[in-house]
Short mmCIF file of C-alpha atoms in Angstrom, two decimals:
data_model
loop_
_atom_site.label_atom_id
_atom_site.label_comp_id
_atom_site.label_asym_id
_atom_site.label_seq_id
_atom_site.Cartn_x
_atom_site.Cartn_y
_atom_site.Cartn_z
CA MET A 13 -47.98 26.97 291.31
CA PRO A 14 -44.32 27.45 290.33
CA ARG A 15 -42.75 30.79 291.24
CA PHE A 16 -42.28 31.74 287.61
CA ALA A 17 -45.94 31.12 286.94
CA LEU A 18 -46.95 33.19 289.95
CA ALA A 19 -44.71 36.02 288.85
CA LEU A 20 -46.18 35.86 285.37
CA ALA A 21 -49.71 35.86 286.75
CA GLY A 22 -48.86 38.89 288.87
CA LEU A 23 -47.43 40.66 285.85
CA VAL A 24 -50.56 39.93 283.87
CA LEU A 25 -52.70 41.31 286.69
CA LEU A 26 -50.59 44.46 286.88
CA ILE A 27 -50.81 44.96 283.14
CA GLY A 28 -54.51 44.30 283.31
CA ALA A 29 -54.96 46.80 286.13
CA GLY A 30 -52.96 49.34 284.18
CA SER A 31 -55.11 48.72 281.15
CA VAL A 32 -58.26 49.43 283.12
CA VAL A 33 -56.84 52.78 284.16
CA ALA A 34 -55.66 53.53 280.62
CA VAL A 35 -59.06 53.01 279.01
CA GLU A 36 -60.81 55.56 281.18
CA PRO A 37 -62.30 57.95 278.62
CA ASN A 38 -60.79 61.38 278.23
CA ARG A 39 -63.53 63.91 277.57
CA PRO A 40 -62.02 67.31 276.78
CA SER A 41 -64.26 70.22 277.67
CA ASP A 42 -62.96 72.36 274.79
CA ASP A 43 -63.49 71.41 271.10
CA SER A 44 -60.18 73.04 270.26
CA VAL A 45 -58.17 70.51 272.25
CA VAL A 46 -56.01 68.37 269.93
CA LEU A 47 -56.28 64.71 270.95
CA LEU A 48 -54.03 63.20 268.32
CA THR A 49 -51.74 64.49 265.64
CA VAL A 50 -51.51 62.19 262.62
CA PRO A 51 -48.17 62.34 260.79
CA ALA A 52 -48.45 63.99 257.38
CA SER A 53 -48.61 61.48 254.52
CA ASP A 54 -45.98 61.61 251.79
CA ASP A 55 -48.51 60.33 249.24
CA PRO A 56 -48.14 62.61 246.17
CA ASP A 57 -51.86 63.33 246.00
CA GLU A 58 -51.96 64.18 249.70
CA VAL A 59 -48.92 66.43 249.30
CA ALA A 60 -50.60 68.21 246.40
CA LEU A 61 -53.83 68.57 248.37
CA ARG A 62 -51.99 70.04 251.38
CA ARG A 63 -50.26 72.52 249.09
CA LEU A 64 -53.58 73.59 247.60
CA ARG A 65 -55.19 73.79 251.04
CA ALA A 66 -52.38 76.02 252.25
CA ALA A 67 -52.87 78.26 249.21
CA ARG A 68 -56.58 78.47 249.94
CA ASP A 69 -55.93 79.26 253.61
CA ARG A 70 -53.59 82.08 252.60
CA ALA A 71 -56.29 83.57 250.35
CA PRO A 72 -59.66 82.56 251.82
CA GLU A 73 -61.56 84.95 249.52
CA SER A 74 -59.95 83.59 246.35
CA VAL A 75 -62.36 81.61 244.15
CA GLU A 76 -59.42 80.27 242.15
CA ALA A 77 -57.69 78.88 245.24
CA ALA A 78 -60.88 77.33 246.58
CA THR A 79 -61.88 75.69 243.28
CA ALA A 80 -58.35 74.37 242.69
CA PHE A 81 -58.45 72.70 246.10
CA ALA A 82 -61.98 71.38 245.52
CA ARG A 83 -61.07 69.89 242.12
CA LYS A 84 -58.14 68.02 243.59
CA ALA A 85 -60.23 66.78 246.52
CA ILE A 86 -62.93 65.53 244.13
CA GLU A 87 -60.29 63.79 241.99
CA ILE A 88 -58.85 61.97 245.00
CA GLY A 89 -62.30 61.15 246.36
CA ARG A 90 -63.35 59.58 243.08
CA GLN A 91 -60.15 57.61 242.79
CA ARG A 92 -60.25 56.25 246.33
CA GLY A 93 -63.98 56.09 246.88
CA GLU A 94 -63.59 57.99 250.13
CA PRO A 95 -66.45 60.41 250.87
CA ARG A 96 -64.38 62.59 253.20
CA TYR A 97 -62.64 64.15 250.22
CA MET A 98 -65.98 65.18 248.80
CA GLY A 99 -66.66 66.75 252.18
CA TYR A 100 -63.41 68.71 251.88
CA ALA A 101 -64.56 70.00 248.49
CA GLU A 102 -68.00 70.92 249.80
CA ALA A 103 -66.42 72.84 252.67
CA ALA A 104 -64.05 74.70 250.36
CA LEU A 105 -66.97 75.91 248.24
CA ALA A 106 -69.21 76.75 251.18
CA PRO A 107 -68.41 80.49 251.29
CA TRP A 108 -70.10 80.94 247.90
CA ARG A 109 -73.75 79.98 247.99
CA GLY A 110 -76.85 80.49 245.88
CA ASP A 111 -77.35 81.60 242.31
CA ARG A 112 -74.79 84.36 242.64
CA ALA A 113 -71.95 81.95 243.30
CA PRO A 114 -69.21 82.10 240.67
CA VAL A 115 -69.80 79.81 237.70
CA GLU A 116 -66.83 77.57 238.47
CA VAL A 117 -68.15 77.06 241.99
CA GLN A 118 -71.59 76.15 240.63
CA VAL A 119 -70.15 73.63 238.17
CA LEU A 120 -68.14 71.94 240.92
CA ARG A 121 -71.19 71.94 243.15
CA ALA A 122 -73.11 70.19 240.35
CA THR A 123 -70.29 67.65 240.09
CA LEU A 124 -70.58 66.95 243.80
CA ALA A 125 -74.37 66.55 243.48
CA GLN A 126 -73.84 64.17 240.57
CA HIS A 127 -71.45 62.14 242.72
CA ARG A 128 -74.17 61.84 245.39
CA HIS A 129 -76.60 60.78 242.64
CA ALA A 130 -78.61 63.92 243.34
CA PHE A 131 -79.13 64.21 239.59
CA ASP A 132 -82.08 66.62 239.66
CA GLN A 133 -80.09 69.04 241.80
CA ALA A 134 -77.08 68.73 239.51
CA LEU A 135 -79.18 69.31 236.38
CA GLY A 136 -80.83 72.35 237.95
CA ILE A 137 -77.44 73.92 238.62
CA LEU A 138 -76.09 73.06 235.17
CA ASP A 139 -79.20 74.36 233.41
CA ALA A 140 -78.71 77.70 235.16
CA VAL A 141 -75.01 77.81 234.32
CA LEU A 142 -75.63 77.01 230.64
CA THR A 143 -78.38 79.60 230.42
CA ALA A 144 -75.87 82.20 231.57
CA GLU A 145 -72.88 80.73 229.72
CA PRO A 146 -73.97 78.43 226.85
CA ASP A 147 -70.35 77.83 225.83
CA HIS A 148 -69.24 76.45 229.19
CA ALA A 149 -67.73 73.13 228.06
CA GLN A 150 -67.41 71.43 231.44
CA ALA A 151 -71.01 72.23 232.35
CA ARG A 152 -72.26 70.93 229.01
CA LEU A 153 -70.15 67.77 229.18
CA THR A 154 -71.30 67.05 232.73
CA ARG A 155 -74.93 67.52 231.69
CA ALA A 156 -74.43 65.17 228.73
CA VAL A 157 -73.05 62.53 231.08
CA ILE A 158 -76.02 62.88 233.44
CA HIS A 159 -78.51 62.60 230.57
CA THR A 160 -76.71 59.42 229.48
CA VAL A 161 -76.76 57.99 233.00
CA GLN A 162 -80.47 58.72 233.18
CA GLY A 163 -81.23 57.05 229.85
CA ARG A 164 -81.95 60.11 227.67
CA PRO A 165 -79.74 59.70 224.59
CA GLN A 166 -81.29 62.51 222.54
CA GLN A 167 -80.72 65.13 225.21
CA ALA A 168 -77.21 63.82 225.78
CA LEU A 169 -76.40 63.98 222.07
CA ARG A 170 -77.63 67.59 221.88
CA ASP A 171 -75.20 68.52 224.63
CA CYS A 172 -72.41 66.56 222.92
CA ALA A 173 -73.09 68.51 219.73
CA GLY A 174 -72.73 71.73 221.72
CA LEU A 175 -69.16 70.72 222.55
CA LEU A 176 -68.01 70.91 218.94
CA GLY A 177 -64.93 73.15 218.79
CA ARG A 178 -64.79 73.49 222.59
CA VAL A 179 -63.24 70.13 223.53
CA SER A 180 -60.77 67.81 221.86
CA PRO A 181 -62.03 65.60 218.99
CA LEU A 182 -61.46 62.56 221.21
CA VAL A 183 -63.66 63.92 224.03
CA LEU A 184 -66.34 64.89 221.50
CA ALA A 185 -66.28 61.42 219.88
CA THR A 186 -66.43 59.74 223.28
CA CYS A 187 -69.35 61.88 224.39
CA VAL A 188 -71.27 60.95 221.23
CA ALA A 189 -70.33 57.27 221.50
CA SER A 190 -71.34 57.09 225.15
CA ALA A 191 -74.78 58.56 224.47
CA SER A 192 -75.17 56.39 221.37
CA ARG A 193 -74.86 53.26 223.50
CA LEU A 194 -78.51 53.86 224.35
CA GLN A 195 -79.61 53.75 220.72
CA PRO A 196 -79.54 51.24 217.84
CA ALA A 197 -76.00 49.99 217.28
CA SER A 198 -74.05 52.20 214.91
CA ALA A 199 -70.91 51.09 213.10
CA THR A 200 -70.32 54.75 212.24
CA VAL A 201 -70.06 55.71 215.90
CA ARG A 202 -67.58 52.91 216.61
CA THR A 203 -65.54 53.84 213.54
CA LEU A 204 -65.46 57.49 214.57
CA LEU A 205 -64.29 56.62 218.08
CA ASP A 206 -61.63 54.21 216.77
CA ARG A 207 -60.37 56.89 214.38
CA GLU A 208 -60.07 59.53 217.09
CA LEU A 209 -58.36 57.07 219.43
CA SER A 210 -55.79 56.27 216.74
CA ARG A 211 -55.12 59.99 216.33
CA ALA A 212 -54.83 60.73 220.03
CA ASP A 213 -51.83 58.77 221.26
CA ASN A 214 -50.63 61.82 223.15
CA ALA A 215 -53.99 62.79 224.62
CA PRO A 216 -54.28 63.04 228.42
CA ALA A 217 -54.60 59.62 230.00
CA SER A 218 -57.99 60.50 231.47
CA GLU A 219 -59.38 61.16 227.98
CA ARG A 220 -57.98 57.93 226.52
CA ILE A 221 -59.20 55.88 229.48
CA TRP A 222 -62.72 57.23 229.08
CA ALA A 223 -62.68 56.65 225.31
CA LEU A 224 -61.32 53.10 225.58
CA THR A 225 -63.81 52.23 228.32
CA VAL A 226 -66.73 53.43 226.19
CA ARG A 227 -65.25 51.53 223.22
CA ALA A 228 -65.20 48.37 225.32
CA GLU A 229 -68.78 48.94 226.48
CA LEU A 230 -69.95 49.39 222.89
CA ALA A 231 -68.32 46.06 222.03
CA VAL A 232 -69.90 44.33 225.03
CA GLN A 233 -73.36 45.38 223.88
CA VAL A 234 -72.92 43.67 220.50
CA ALA A 235 -70.93 40.68 221.84
CA ASP A 236 -67.81 41.82 219.98
CA ALA A 237 -64.59 40.08 221.05
CA ALA A 238 -62.86 43.46 220.84
CA ALA A 239 -64.28 44.29 224.28
CA ASP A 240 -61.57 42.45 226.19
CA THR A 241 -58.83 44.11 224.19
CA ALA A 242 -60.29 47.57 224.72
CA PHE A 243 -60.61 47.00 228.47
CA ARG A 244 -57.01 45.84 228.67
CA MET A 245 -55.79 48.81 226.65
CA ALA A 246 -57.65 51.15 228.99
CA LEU A 247 -56.17 49.48 232.07
CA ALA A 248 -52.71 49.83 230.54
CA GLU A 249 -53.24 53.61 230.55
CA THR A 250 -53.80 53.70 234.32
CA PRO A 251 -51.33 53.29 237.19
CA ALA A 252 -51.47 49.63 238.26
CA ALA A 253 -51.80 50.56 241.93
CA THR A 254 -54.61 53.06 241.39
CA PRO A 255 -56.67 52.12 238.34
CA ASP A 256 -59.69 54.15 237.40
CA PRO A 257 -62.46 52.66 239.61
CA TYR A 258 -65.18 52.83 236.95
CA LEU A 259 -62.94 51.02 234.46
CA LEU A 260 -61.88 48.46 237.06
CA TYR A 261 -65.48 47.62 237.91
CA ALA A 262 -66.59 47.54 234.26
CA TYR A 263 -63.87 45.07 233.32
CA ALA A 264 -64.56 42.94 236.40
CA ASP A 265 -68.26 42.86 235.49
CA PHE A 266 -67.32 41.77 231.98
CA LEU A 267 -65.19 38.93 233.34
CA LEU A 268 -67.87 37.86 235.83
CA ALA A 269 -70.55 37.89 233.14
CA ASN A 270 -68.38 35.61 231.04
CA GLY A 271 -67.71 33.14 233.84
CA GLN A 272 -64.11 34.21 234.39
CA VAL A 273 -64.49 34.25 238.16
CA ARG A 274 -60.87 33.62 239.07
CA ALA A 275 -59.65 36.31 236.66
CA ALA A 276 -62.11 38.81 238.10
CA HIS A 277 -61.01 37.97 241.63
CA ALA A 278 -57.33 38.36 240.75
CA LEU A 279 -58.04 41.69 239.07
CA LEU A 280 -59.94 43.09 242.06
CA ALA A 281 -58.02 41.63 245.01
CA PRO A 282 -55.34 44.37 245.16
CA HIS A 283 -58.07 47.02 245.31
CA ALA A 284 -60.38 45.51 247.92
CA SER A 285 -60.46 48.76 249.89
CA LEU A 286 -62.71 50.23 247.19
CA ASP A 287 -66.40 49.62 247.87
CA GLY A 288 -67.12 48.56 244.30
CA ALA A 289 -64.20 46.14 244.29
CA GLU A 290 -65.31 44.62 247.58
CA LEU A 291 -68.80 43.99 246.17
CA ARG A 292 -67.45 42.30 243.05
CA LEU A 293 -64.99 40.24 245.09
CA ALA A 294 -67.97 39.02 247.11
CA ILE A 295 -69.81 38.14 243.87
CA ALA A 296 -66.75 36.23 242.65
CA GLU A 297 -66.45 34.36 245.94
CA ALA A 298 -70.17 33.53 245.91
CA ARG A 299 -69.67 32.04 242.42
CA TRP A 300 -66.36 30.32 243.19
CA PRO A 301 -66.22 27.23 240.99
CA GLN A 302 -65.39 24.77 243.75
CA ALA A 303 -65.90 24.37 247.49
CA ASP A 304 -63.23 26.33 249.36
CA ALA A 305 -63.42 26.93 253.10
CA ASP A 306 -61.02 29.89 252.97
CA MET A 307 -63.07 31.52 250.22
CA ALA A 308 -66.29 30.96 252.16
CA ALA A 309 -64.77 32.56 255.26
CA ALA A 310 -63.52 35.50 253.19
CA LEU A 311 -67.00 35.94 251.74
CA ALA A 312 -68.59 35.97 255.21
CA ARG A 313 -66.20 38.71 256.35
CA ARG A 314 -66.81 40.67 253.18
CA VAL A 315 -70.58 40.52 253.60
CA GLU A 316 -70.29 42.02 257.07
CA ARG A 317 -68.04 44.83 255.81
CA ILE A 318 -70.42 45.65 252.96
CA ARG A 319 -73.35 45.76 255.35
CA SER A 320 -71.40 48.04 257.68
CA ARG A 321 -70.50 50.41 254.85
CA VAL A 322 -74.11 50.63 253.70
CA GLU A 323 -75.13 51.46 257.25
CA GLU A 324 -72.35 54.06 257.56
CA THR A 325 -73.59 55.70 254.37
CA ARG A 326 -77.11 55.92 255.75
CA LEU A 327 -75.83 57.30 259.07
CA ARG A 328 -74.17 60.11 257.09
CA GLY A 329 -77.60 60.95 255.73
CA GLU A 330 -76.70 59.76 252.24
CA ALA A 331 -78.38 57.14 250.06
CA PRO A 332 -76.35 54.03 249.24
CA HIS A 333 -75.51 53.34 245.61
CA LEU A 334 -78.73 51.56 244.63
CA ARG A 335 -77.36 49.64 241.64
CA GLU A 336 -74.60 48.24 243.81
CA LEU A 337 -76.98 47.47 246.66
CA ALA A 338 -79.35 45.62 244.34
CA ARG A 339 -76.44 43.54 243.04
CA PHE A 340 -75.44 42.74 246.60
CA HIS A 341 -78.93 41.38 247.29
CA LEU A 342 -79.16 39.50 243.98
CA ASP A 343 -75.66 38.16 243.38
CA VAL A 344 -74.28 37.79 246.90
CA MET A 345 -77.22 37.30 249.26
CA ALA A 346 -79.43 35.42 246.75
CA ASN A 347 -82.39 37.56 247.82
CA PRO A 348 -84.12 38.45 244.53
CA GLY A 349 -87.12 40.02 246.27
CA ALA A 350 -84.95 42.60 248.01
CA ALA A 351 -82.90 43.04 244.85
CA LEU A 352 -85.98 43.73 242.74
CA ALA A 353 -87.27 46.39 245.14
CA VAL A 354 -83.91 48.21 245.14
CA ALA A 355 -83.46 47.79 241.37
CA GLN A 356 -86.88 49.39 240.83
CA ASP A 357 -85.88 52.33 243.04
CA ASN A 358 -82.61 52.61 241.15
CA TRP A 359 -84.47 52.68 237.82
CA GLN A 360 -86.18 55.89 238.89
CA THR A 361 -82.89 57.76 238.62
CA GLN A 362 -80.42 55.61 236.64
CA ARG A 363 -81.19 54.08 233.24
CA GLU A 364 -78.00 52.82 231.72
CA PRO A 365 -77.80 49.34 230.16
CA ASP A 366 -76.44 47.86 233.39
CA ASP A 367 -79.40 49.26 235.33
CA ALA A 368 -81.81 47.78 232.81
CA LEU A 369 -80.07 44.42 232.89
CA LEU A 370 -80.16 44.35 236.68
CA LEU A 371 -83.89 45.02 236.82
CA LEU A 372 -84.58 42.38 234.17
CA ARG A 373 -82.49 39.81 236.03
CA ALA A 374 -84.15 40.55 239.36
CA ALA A 375 -87.62 40.41 237.81
CA ALA A 376 -86.79 37.07 236.21
CA ALA A 377 -85.45 35.70 239.49
CA VAL A 378 -88.70 36.63 241.21
CA GLY A 379 -90.81 35.60 238.22
CA ASP A 380 -92.47 39.00 237.96
CA ARG A 381 -92.76 39.99 234.29
CA GLU A 382 -94.76 43.11 235.07
CA ALA A 383 -91.94 44.50 237.21
CA ALA A 384 -89.78 44.70 234.09
CA ALA A 385 -92.37 46.54 232.02
CA PRO A 386 -90.70 49.97 232.47
CA VAL A 387 -87.43 48.57 231.13
CA ARG A 388 -89.08 47.01 228.09
CA ALA A 389 -90.89 50.29 227.41
CA TRP A 390 -87.58 52.17 227.63
CA MET A 391 -85.91 49.67 225.31
CA ASN A 392 -88.68 50.16 222.76
CA ALA A 393 -88.52 53.94 223.08
CA THR A 394 -84.75 54.20 222.68
CA GLY A 395 -84.27 51.33 220.24
CA ILE A 396 -81.19 50.28 222.20
CA ASP A 397 -79.18 47.36 220.81
CA ASP A 398 -77.75 45.20 223.57
CA VAL A 399 -77.52 41.45 223.27
CA ARG A 400 -77.49 41.08 227.05
CA LEU A 401 -80.78 42.93 227.44
CA GLN A 402 -82.38 41.04 224.59
CA ALA A 403 -81.32 37.71 226.13
CA ALA A 404 -82.60 38.78 229.56
CA VAL A 405 -85.98 39.73 228.10
CA THR A 406 -86.18 36.36 226.35
CA ARG A 407 -85.41 34.54 229.61
CA LEU A 408 -87.97 36.59 231.50
CA GLU A 409 -90.72 35.97 228.95
CA SER A 410 -89.99 32.24 228.84
CA ARG A 411 -90.69 31.81 232.53
#
């Protein structure tokens, strides 16, 4: 062997030997030992969160400081889909427990429960808050949203009505429109929402994004071409790098449902770190219109990451998002039996149009009409108008 090669081999062995020594685990005996200091991020949200944490640390008994920190942590957690921020918020509120906790703490605790899909717990907290303070707008709005998510339009509309004079006209119109999605289609509701949107050019972006998203969803349910425009207008209100996740997923679902696979993929690709974006990217890749080895390889990697994230969620003692998990089984793994079982579990707690559509599709894929009976009963009870649901029922009954 040439000398150079021998020298190189020796160097490799030395490096290898050094590596063996370096990977010996370091097990500190004291939990207070700092193993690694991560440089502080200059991300504006992180800077704001550190400032609020410092304020809370300076006044650990201050409810205002703790709730301000918790609100910011929840906002970042929602935007990034990272559960650790919800943990920060939970920890900040921990000193105040039970029914005697300040109202603002209880409302934030209900918000955190809602985020975990612990809807019964959230409703219990909000019921108690509204019994004590019937005019608490945030508590009433949050309860209206939960009733809508759980498919109870009448209860949601009662809470929306209770917001009259306590929130902006745009928020009130959006609350009513969102709940009305679960009822017979109403041109009056759409007109009211359009009118308030036209009057609210200077409203906070979060309010306009919610209103435009609901406007788009109303249009989707009646196959109105205005849906695409409303989605685009809503996206234009958000920072391109950090769009509202719910809006991003709703528009991607709209594109996927209309066969615009490439457009959906392009929309989602910059945001693949979000769990919901990763799922929809996988759906797009599974439906890719032509054979593509690179796309197939990307899909295989994505499937493994999604499985890992579901497992991580379970290891944290939390339930995975059942609607998303059912879609993974149905639209990515082509396993309608598994999808139907998860969709049925999901229907126990979530009854929005998308949940109904998912259960109908899974039941049709399995060929089990009876499995969809609860959805058909709910459709009859609410009188919901949704061309997608009606088409899915027709397909199911024709099998």
